[in-house]
Amino acid sequence: MNALTFGNMSKMYFYLPFDIQTKIAKNYPFVNEMQLAKLLAVTAQFRNICAHGERLYSYKTKNAIPDFPIHDKLGIIKKGKQYECGKHDLFAVVIALRYLLPKDLFKKFKQELANLLSKHLSATSCYTEKEFLKYMGFPENWIKITRYRKL
């Protein structure tokens, strides 16, 4: 596994027999096999954006992560049947990590991310916090993501 890229690993999981996908997905109690495939695919796309030095904060992928209870718990607005954020954007990756990482690692990640965002906002006057969060697909209350259970 160490020799595989994140994209290779995502594709490999997608093409594995369903029974093996099931065994792997059991390591993530709140995610089923198909949800895991979508989380990995979207995360791999964002990883590639980072690796190739492209603009990350406003990138939107054509793929989407599945709807999760956390979308509703955060009160993310729907446009029709589709959530406005947390599906194709950088916040989708944050949600993916919420479901894939152990609780303690995700809390550490969230705190470091909050610090980075705060540092960036204090260094610029080009846009407000609300505008910056919107570019990334973050709801204004994104920081509350760890207050809610994954169910």
Short mmCIF file of N, CA and C in Angstrom, two decimals:
data_model
loop_
_atom_site.label_atom_id
_atom_site.label_comp_id
_atom_site.label_asym_id
_atom_site.label_seq_id
_atom_site.Cartn_x
_atom_site.Cartn_y
_atom_site.Cartn_z
N MET A 1 0.82 -1.20 0.00
CA MET A 1 0.00 0.00 0.00
C MET A 1 0.86 1.26 0.00
N ASN A 2 2.04 1.22 0.59
CA ASN A 2 2.88 2.41 0.66
C ASN A 2 3.29 2.90 -0.72
N ALA A 3 3.32 2.01 -1.71
CA ALA A 3 3.76 2.39 -3.05
C ALA A 3 2.63 2.99 -3.88
N LEU A 4 1.39 2.86 -3.42
CA LEU A 4 0.25 3.37 -4.18
C LEU A 4 0.04 4.86 -3.91
N THR A 5 -0.40 5.56 -4.95
CA THR A 5 -0.81 6.95 -4.75
C THR A 5 -2.21 6.93 -4.13
N PHE A 6 -2.62 8.07 -3.64
CA PHE A 6 -3.97 8.15 -3.05
C PHE A 6 -5.02 7.87 -4.13
N GLY A 7 -4.77 8.38 -5.34
CA GLY A 7 -5.69 8.13 -6.45
C GLY A 7 -5.75 6.66 -6.81
N ASN A 8 -4.58 5.99 -6.86
CA ASN A 8 -4.55 4.55 -7.15
C ASN A 8 -5.33 3.77 -6.09
N MET A 9 -5.12 4.15 -4.84
CA MET A 9 -5.81 3.46 -3.75
C MET A 9 -7.32 3.64 -3.86
N SER A 10 -7.76 4.85 -4.22
CA SER A 10 -9.18 5.12 -4.38
C SER A 10 -9.77 4.26 -5.50
N LYS A 11 -9.07 4.22 -6.63
CA LYS A 11 -9.55 3.42 -7.77
C LYS A 11 -9.51 1.93 -7.45
N MET A 12 -8.46 1.50 -6.78
CA MET A 12 -8.35 0.09 -6.42
C MET A 12 -9.54 -0.32 -5.55
N TYR A 13 -9.86 0.50 -4.56
CA TYR A 13 -11.01 0.19 -3.70
C TYR A 13 -12.28 0.08 -4.53
N PHE A 14 -12.47 1.01 -5.46
CA PHE A 14 -13.68 1.04 -6.28
C PHE A 14 -13.84 -0.25 -7.09
N TYR A 15 -12.72 -0.81 -7.57
CA TYR A 15 -12.77 -1.99 -8.42
C TYR A 15 -12.64 -3.31 -7.66
N LEU A 16 -12.47 -3.26 -6.36
CA LEU A 16 -12.41 -4.49 -5.57
C LEU A 16 -13.76 -5.19 -5.58
N PRO A 17 -13.76 -6.51 -5.41
CA PRO A 17 -15.04 -7.22 -5.26
C PRO A 17 -15.80 -6.66 -4.06
N PHE A 18 -17.11 -6.67 -4.16
CA PHE A 18 -17.96 -6.06 -3.14
C PHE A 18 -17.70 -6.64 -1.76
N ASP A 19 -17.44 -7.94 -1.65
CA ASP A 19 -17.23 -8.54 -0.34
C ASP A 19 -15.97 -7.98 0.33
N ILE A 20 -14.96 -7.66 -0.47
CA ILE A 20 -13.74 -7.07 0.10
C ILE A 20 -13.99 -5.61 0.47
N GLN A 21 -14.75 -4.90 -0.38
CA GLN A 21 -15.13 -3.53 -0.03
C GLN A 21 -15.89 -3.51 1.30
N THR A 22 -16.75 -4.49 1.50
CA THR A 22 -17.52 -4.58 2.74
C THR A 22 -16.59 -4.75 3.93
N LYS A 23 -15.60 -5.62 3.80
CA LYS A 23 -14.66 -5.83 4.90
C LYS A 23 -13.88 -4.56 5.23
N ILE A 24 -13.49 -3.83 4.20
CA ILE A 24 -12.76 -2.58 4.42
C ILE A 24 -13.67 -1.53 5.05
N ALA A 25 -14.89 -1.41 4.54
CA ALA A 25 -15.83 -0.40 5.03
C ALA A 25 -16.22 -0.63 6.49
N LYS A 26 -16.10 -1.85 6.96
CA LYS A 26 -16.43 -2.13 8.37
C LYS A 26 -15.50 -1.39 9.33
N ASN A 27 -14.36 -0.92 8.83
CA ASN A 27 -13.45 -0.12 9.66
C ASN A 27 -13.96 1.29 9.88
N TYR A 28 -14.99 1.67 9.15
CA TYR A 28 -15.60 3.01 9.24
C TYR A 28 -17.07 2.82 9.56
N PRO A 29 -17.41 2.80 10.86
CA PRO A 29 -18.74 2.39 11.30
C PRO A 29 -19.92 3.21 10.75
N PHE A 30 -19.71 4.42 10.30
CA PHE A 30 -20.83 5.25 9.86
C PHE A 30 -20.87 5.42 8.35
N VAL A 31 -20.10 4.57 7.64
CA VAL A 31 -19.97 4.69 6.19
C VAL A 31 -20.15 3.32 5.56
N ASN A 32 -20.98 3.25 4.51
CA ASN A 32 -21.12 1.97 3.80
C ASN A 32 -20.14 1.92 2.63
N GLU A 33 -20.16 0.82 1.90
CA GLU A 33 -19.19 0.58 0.84
C GLU A 33 -19.22 1.65 -0.25
N MET A 34 -20.41 2.00 -0.72
CA MET A 34 -20.53 2.99 -1.79
C MET A 34 -20.17 4.39 -1.30
N GLN A 35 -20.56 4.71 -0.09
CA GLN A 35 -20.19 6.00 0.47
C GLN A 35 -18.68 6.13 0.60
N LEU A 36 -18.03 5.06 1.04
CA LEU A 36 -16.58 5.08 1.18
C LEU A 36 -15.91 5.31 -0.18
N ALA A 37 -16.41 4.66 -1.21
CA ALA A 37 -15.84 4.84 -2.56
C ALA A 37 -15.94 6.31 -2.98
N LYS A 38 -17.07 6.94 -2.71
CA LYS A 38 -17.24 8.35 -3.09
C LYS A 38 -16.38 9.27 -2.24
N LEU A 39 -16.27 8.99 -0.95
CA LEU A 39 -15.41 9.80 -0.09
C LEU A 39 -13.95 9.74 -0.56
N LEU A 40 -13.50 8.54 -0.88
CA LEU A 40 -12.12 8.37 -1.34
C LEU A 40 -11.88 9.07 -2.67
N ALA A 41 -12.85 8.98 -3.58
CA ALA A 41 -12.69 9.59 -4.90
C ALA A 41 -12.60 11.12 -4.80
N VAL A 42 -13.48 11.72 -4.03
CA VAL A 42 -13.46 13.18 -3.89
C VAL A 42 -12.20 13.64 -3.15
N THR A 43 -11.83 12.92 -2.11
CA THR A 43 -10.62 13.28 -1.37
C THR A 43 -9.39 13.16 -2.26
N ALA A 44 -9.34 12.14 -3.10
CA ALA A 44 -8.21 11.97 -4.03
C ALA A 44 -8.14 13.13 -5.02
N GLN A 45 -9.29 13.59 -5.50
CA GLN A 45 -9.29 14.72 -6.43
C GLN A 45 -8.72 15.98 -5.77
N PHE A 46 -9.13 16.25 -4.55
CA PHE A 46 -8.62 17.42 -3.85
C PHE A 46 -7.14 17.26 -3.52
N ARG A 47 -6.73 16.06 -3.22
CA ARG A 47 -5.31 15.81 -2.96
C ARG A 47 -4.49 16.15 -4.21
N ASN A 48 -5.01 15.79 -5.38
CA ASN A 48 -4.31 16.09 -6.63
C ASN A 48 -4.23 17.59 -6.88
N ILE A 49 -5.25 18.32 -6.54
CA ILE A 49 -5.24 19.77 -6.69
C ILE A 49 -4.09 20.34 -5.84
N CYS A 50 -3.98 19.86 -4.61
CA CYS A 50 -2.90 20.30 -3.72
C CYS A 50 -1.53 19.93 -4.30
N ALA A 51 -1.40 18.70 -4.73
CA ALA A 51 -0.11 18.19 -5.19
C ALA A 51 0.40 18.92 -6.43
N HIS A 52 -0.51 19.42 -7.24
CA HIS A 52 -0.11 20.08 -8.48
C HIS A 52 -0.11 21.61 -8.37
N GLY A 53 -0.24 22.10 -7.14
CA GLY A 53 -0.13 23.53 -6.90
C GLY A 53 -1.25 24.36 -7.48
N GLU A 54 -2.40 23.77 -7.68
CA GLU A 54 -3.54 24.52 -8.21
C GLU A 54 -4.28 25.22 -7.07
N ARG A 55 -5.18 26.11 -7.43
CA ARG A 55 -5.94 26.86 -6.43
C ARG A 55 -6.91 25.90 -5.74
N LEU A 56 -6.75 25.74 -4.46
CA LEU A 56 -7.53 24.78 -3.68
C LEU A 56 -8.82 25.37 -3.13
N TYR A 57 -8.74 26.58 -2.59
CA TYR A 57 -9.85 27.08 -1.78
C TYR A 57 -11.16 27.22 -2.55
N SER A 58 -11.12 27.46 -3.86
CA SER A 58 -12.35 27.63 -4.61
C SER A 58 -12.62 26.49 -5.59
N TYR A 59 -11.84 25.43 -5.51
CA TYR A 59 -12.01 24.30 -6.41
C TYR A 59 -13.32 23.57 -6.12
N LYS A 60 -14.00 23.17 -7.18
CA LYS A 60 -15.22 22.36 -7.07
C LYS A 60 -15.04 21.15 -7.99
N THR A 61 -15.34 20.00 -7.46
CA THR A 61 -15.23 18.77 -8.25
C THR A 61 -16.59 18.43 -8.85
N LYS A 62 -16.59 17.67 -9.95
CA LYS A 62 -17.84 17.23 -10.55
C LYS A 62 -18.47 16.11 -9.71
N ASN A 63 -17.61 15.34 -9.05
CA ASN A 63 -18.10 14.28 -8.17
C ASN A 63 -18.59 14.90 -6.87
N ALA A 64 -19.35 14.14 -6.12
CA ALA A 64 -19.87 14.64 -4.85
C ALA A 64 -19.78 13.56 -3.80
N ILE A 65 -19.61 14.00 -2.55
CA ILE A 65 -19.72 13.03 -1.47
C ILE A 65 -21.21 12.80 -1.23
N PRO A 66 -21.57 11.69 -0.61
CA PRO A 66 -22.98 11.42 -0.32
C PRO A 66 -23.53 12.39 0.73
N ASP A 67 -24.84 12.46 0.81
CA ASP A 67 -25.47 13.21 1.90
C ASP A 67 -25.25 12.43 3.19
N PHE A 68 -24.83 13.15 4.22
CA PHE A 68 -24.63 12.55 5.53
C PHE A 68 -25.47 13.32 6.55
N PRO A 69 -25.77 12.71 7.67
CA PRO A 69 -26.53 13.41 8.72
C PRO A 69 -25.87 14.73 9.14
N ILE A 70 -24.56 14.82 9.04
CA ILE A 70 -23.86 16.02 9.46
C ILE A 70 -24.26 17.23 8.60
N HIS A 71 -24.62 17.01 7.34
CA HIS A 71 -25.10 18.10 6.49
C HIS A 71 -26.34 18.73 7.12
N ASP A 72 -27.25 17.88 7.51
CA ASP A 72 -28.50 18.37 8.11
C ASP A 72 -28.26 18.97 9.50
N LYS A 73 -27.43 18.33 10.30
CA LYS A 73 -27.17 18.81 11.66
C LYS A 73 -26.50 20.18 11.66
N LEU A 74 -25.71 20.47 10.64
CA LEU A 74 -25.08 21.79 10.53
C LEU A 74 -26.03 22.82 9.92
N GLY A 75 -27.21 22.36 9.52
CA GLY A 75 -28.20 23.27 8.95
C GLY A 75 -27.82 23.78 7.57
N ILE A 76 -27.11 22.98 6.82
CA ILE A 76 -26.70 23.40 5.48
C ILE A 76 -27.95 23.50 4.61
N ILE A 77 -28.07 24.62 3.94
CA ILE A 77 -29.25 24.92 3.13
C ILE A 77 -29.25 24.05 1.89
N LYS A 78 -30.45 23.66 1.49
CA LYS A 78 -30.62 22.88 0.27
C LYS A 78 -31.18 23.79 -0.83
N LYS A 79 -30.68 23.55 -2.03
CA LYS A 79 -31.25 24.19 -3.22
C LYS A 79 -31.93 23.06 -3.96
N GLY A 80 -33.23 22.98 -3.83
CA GLY A 80 -33.96 21.81 -4.33
C GLY A 80 -33.67 20.65 -3.39
N LYS A 81 -33.12 19.58 -3.93
CA LYS A 81 -32.77 18.42 -3.11
C LYS A 81 -31.28 18.34 -2.83
N GLN A 82 -30.52 19.31 -3.33
CA GLN A 82 -29.06 19.29 -3.22
C GLN A 82 -28.58 20.29 -2.16
N TYR A 83 -27.71 19.83 -1.27
CA TYR A 83 -27.10 20.75 -0.30
C TYR A 83 -26.24 21.76 -1.06
N GLU A 84 -26.27 23.01 -0.63
CA GLU A 84 -25.52 24.07 -1.30
C GLU A 84 -24.02 23.96 -1.07
N CYS A 85 -23.62 23.40 0.06
CA CYS A 85 -22.19 23.25 0.31
C CYS A 85 -21.92 21.91 0.98
N GLY A 86 -20.65 21.55 0.98
CA GLY A 86 -20.27 20.29 1.61
C GLY A 86 -20.48 19.07 0.73
N LYS A 87 -20.58 19.28 -0.58
CA LYS A 87 -20.79 18.17 -1.49
C LYS A 87 -19.67 18.06 -2.54
N HIS A 88 -19.33 19.20 -3.17
CA HIS A 88 -18.36 19.25 -4.26
C HIS A 88 -17.16 20.13 -3.94
N ASP A 89 -17.09 20.66 -2.77
CA ASP A 89 -16.15 21.72 -2.44
C ASP A 89 -15.17 21.29 -1.36
N LEU A 90 -14.36 22.22 -0.91
CA LEU A 90 -13.37 21.90 0.10
C LEU A 90 -14.01 21.43 1.41
N PHE A 91 -15.18 21.95 1.72
CA PHE A 91 -15.84 21.49 2.94
C PHE A 91 -16.27 20.03 2.82
N ALA A 92 -16.48 19.55 1.60
CA ALA A 92 -16.78 18.12 1.40
C ALA A 92 -15.62 17.26 1.90
N VAL A 93 -14.40 17.75 1.71
CA VAL A 93 -13.22 17.02 2.19
C VAL A 93 -13.20 17.02 3.72
N VAL A 94 -13.56 18.14 4.32
CA VAL A 94 -13.62 18.20 5.78
C VAL A 94 -14.64 17.20 6.30
N ILE A 95 -15.79 17.13 5.65
CA ILE A 95 -16.82 16.15 6.05
C ILE A 95 -16.29 14.73 5.85
N ALA A 96 -15.62 14.50 4.73
CA ALA A 96 -15.05 13.16 4.47
C ALA A 96 -14.09 12.77 5.58
N LEU A 97 -13.23 13.69 5.96
CA LEU A 97 -12.27 13.40 7.03
C LEU A 97 -12.97 13.19 8.37
N ARG A 98 -14.08 13.87 8.57
CA ARG A 98 -14.86 13.68 9.81
C ARG A 98 -15.32 12.23 9.93
N TYR A 99 -15.67 11.64 8.79
CA TYR A 99 -16.16 10.26 8.79
C TYR A 99 -15.04 9.22 8.69
N LEU A 100 -13.89 9.63 8.22
CA LEU A 100 -12.81 8.67 8.00
C LEU A 100 -11.74 8.64 9.09
N LEU A 101 -11.52 9.77 9.73
CA LEU A 101 -10.47 9.84 10.76
C LEU A 101 -11.01 9.49 12.14
N PRO A 102 -10.16 8.95 12.99
CA PRO A 102 -10.56 8.77 14.40
C PRO A 102 -10.87 10.15 15.01
N LYS A 103 -11.73 10.16 16.00
CA LYS A 103 -12.22 11.41 16.61
C LYS A 103 -11.08 12.33 17.05
N ASP A 104 -10.07 11.79 17.72
CA ASP A 104 -8.99 12.63 18.23
C ASP A 104 -8.17 13.25 17.10
N LEU A 105 -7.92 12.50 16.05
CA LEU A 105 -7.17 13.05 14.92
C LEU A 105 -7.97 14.11 14.18
N PHE A 106 -9.28 13.87 14.05
CA PHE A 106 -10.09 14.87 13.37
C PHE A 106 -10.16 16.16 14.18
N LYS A 107 -10.27 16.06 15.50
CA LYS A 107 -10.30 17.27 16.33
C LYS A 107 -9.01 18.07 16.18
N LYS A 108 -7.89 17.37 16.12
CA LYS A 108 -6.61 18.04 15.93
C LYS A 108 -6.56 18.72 14.56
N PHE A 109 -7.00 18.00 13.53
CA PHE A 109 -7.06 18.56 12.19
C PHE A 109 -7.94 19.81 12.17
N LYS A 110 -9.12 19.72 12.76
CA LYS A 110 -10.05 20.85 12.76
C LYS A 110 -9.45 22.07 13.44
N GLN A 111 -8.76 21.85 14.54
CA GLN A 111 -8.14 22.97 15.26
C GLN A 111 -7.02 23.61 14.42
N GLU A 112 -6.22 22.79 13.79
CA GLU A 112 -5.15 23.32 12.94
C GLU A 112 -5.72 24.06 11.74
N LEU A 113 -6.80 23.54 11.18
CA LEU A 113 -7.45 24.21 10.05
C LEU A 113 -8.03 25.55 10.50
N ALA A 114 -8.68 25.57 11.64
CA ALA A 114 -9.24 26.83 12.17
C ALA A 114 -8.14 27.85 12.39
N ASN A 115 -7.00 27.41 12.91
CA ASN A 115 -5.87 28.32 13.12
C ASN A 115 -5.34 28.88 11.79
N LEU A 116 -5.23 28.01 10.80
CA LEU A 116 -4.76 28.46 9.48
C LEU A 116 -5.72 29.47 8.85
N LEU A 117 -7.00 29.19 8.94
CA LEU A 117 -7.99 30.10 8.38
C LEU A 117 -7.95 31.45 9.09
N SER A 118 -7.85 31.41 10.39
CA SER A 118 -7.78 32.64 11.18
C SER A 118 -6.55 33.44 10.83
N LYS A 119 -5.43 32.76 10.72
CA LYS A 119 -4.17 33.42 10.36
C LYS A 119 -4.27 34.08 8.99
N HIS A 120 -4.85 33.35 8.05
CA HIS A 120 -5.00 33.90 6.70
C HIS A 120 -5.92 35.12 6.70
N LEU A 121 -7.03 35.02 7.39
CA LEU A 121 -7.98 36.14 7.42
C LEU A 121 -7.40 37.38 8.08
N SER A 122 -6.58 37.19 9.10
CA SER A 122 -5.99 38.34 9.77
C SER A 122 -4.90 39.00 8.92
N ALA A 123 -4.38 38.27 7.94
CA ALA A 123 -3.31 38.80 7.09
C ALA A 123 -3.84 39.47 5.82
N THR A 124 -5.14 39.39 5.58
CA THR A 124 -5.70 39.97 4.36
C THR A 124 -6.93 40.81 4.66
N SER A 125 -7.18 41.76 3.82
CA SER A 125 -8.40 42.55 3.95
C SER A 125 -9.19 42.48 2.64
N CYS A 126 -8.85 41.52 1.80
CA CYS A 126 -9.48 41.38 0.49
C CYS A 126 -10.94 40.92 0.57
N TYR A 127 -11.24 40.17 1.61
CA TYR A 127 -12.59 39.64 1.75
C TYR A 127 -12.88 39.39 3.22
N THR A 128 -14.15 39.25 3.51
CA THR A 128 -14.58 38.99 4.89
C THR A 128 -14.49 37.49 5.18
N GLU A 129 -14.61 37.15 6.43
CA GLU A 129 -14.62 35.74 6.81
C GLU A 129 -15.78 35.01 6.13
N LYS A 130 -16.93 35.64 6.10
CA LYS A 130 -18.11 35.03 5.47
C LYS A 130 -17.85 34.74 3.99
N GLU A 131 -17.24 35.70 3.28
CA GLU A 131 -16.93 35.51 1.86
C GLU A 131 -15.91 34.39 1.67
N PHE A 132 -14.89 34.39 2.51
CA PHE A 132 -13.83 33.38 2.42
C PHE A 132 -14.40 31.97 2.64
N LEU A 133 -15.22 31.83 3.67
CA LEU A 133 -15.83 30.53 3.94
C LEU A 133 -16.72 30.10 2.78
N LYS A 134 -17.44 31.04 2.21
CA LYS A 134 -18.33 30.71 1.09
C LYS A 134 -17.53 30.21 -0.11
N TYR A 135 -16.39 30.84 -0.42
CA TYR A 135 -15.55 30.39 -1.52
C TYR A 135 -15.18 28.91 -1.37
N MET A 136 -14.94 28.50 -0.13
CA MET A 136 -14.50 27.12 0.14
C MET A 136 -15.66 26.16 0.34
N GLY A 137 -16.89 26.70 0.37
CA GLY A 137 -18.06 25.85 0.58
C GLY A 137 -18.31 25.55 2.04
N PHE A 138 -17.72 26.33 2.94
CA PHE A 138 -17.89 26.13 4.38
C PHE A 138 -19.12 26.89 4.86
N PRO A 139 -19.99 26.25 5.63
CA PRO A 139 -21.05 27.03 6.28
C PRO A 139 -20.42 27.88 7.38
N GLU A 140 -21.09 28.93 7.77
CA GLU A 140 -20.53 29.82 8.79
C GLU A 140 -20.28 29.10 10.11
N ASN A 141 -21.07 28.08 10.40
CA ASN A 141 -20.94 27.34 11.67
C ASN A 141 -20.11 26.06 11.51
N TRP A 142 -19.23 26.01 10.54
CA TRP A 142 -18.48 24.79 10.25
C TRP A 142 -17.71 24.28 11.46
N ILE A 143 -17.28 25.17 12.31
CA ILE A 143 -16.47 24.81 13.47
C ILE A 143 -17.22 23.86 14.42
N LYS A 144 -18.54 23.86 14.33
CA LYS A 144 -19.37 23.00 15.18
C LYS A 144 -19.43 21.55 14.70
N ILE A 145 -18.69 21.23 13.66
CA ILE A 145 -18.77 19.89 13.06
C ILE A 145 -18.48 18.77 14.05
N THR A 146 -17.69 19.04 15.08
CA THR A 146 -17.38 17.98 16.04
C THR A 146 -18.39 17.93 17.18
N ARG A 147 -19.31 18.85 17.23
CA ARG A 147 -20.34 18.83 18.28
C ARG A 147 -21.40 17.77 18.02
N TYR A 148 -21.50 17.35 16.77
CA TYR A 148 -22.57 16.45 16.38
C TYR A 148 -22.04 15.03 16.15
N ARG A 149 -22.89 14.08 16.51
CA ARG A 149 -22.54 12.70 16.25
C ARG A 149 -22.62 12.44 14.75
N LYS A 150 -21.92 11.45 14.28
CA LYS A 150 -21.87 11.14 12.86
C LYS A 150 -23.17 10.51 12.35
N LEU A 151 -23.97 10.00 13.25
CA LEU A 151 -25.21 9.33 12.85
C LEU A 151 -26.21 10.29 12.30
#
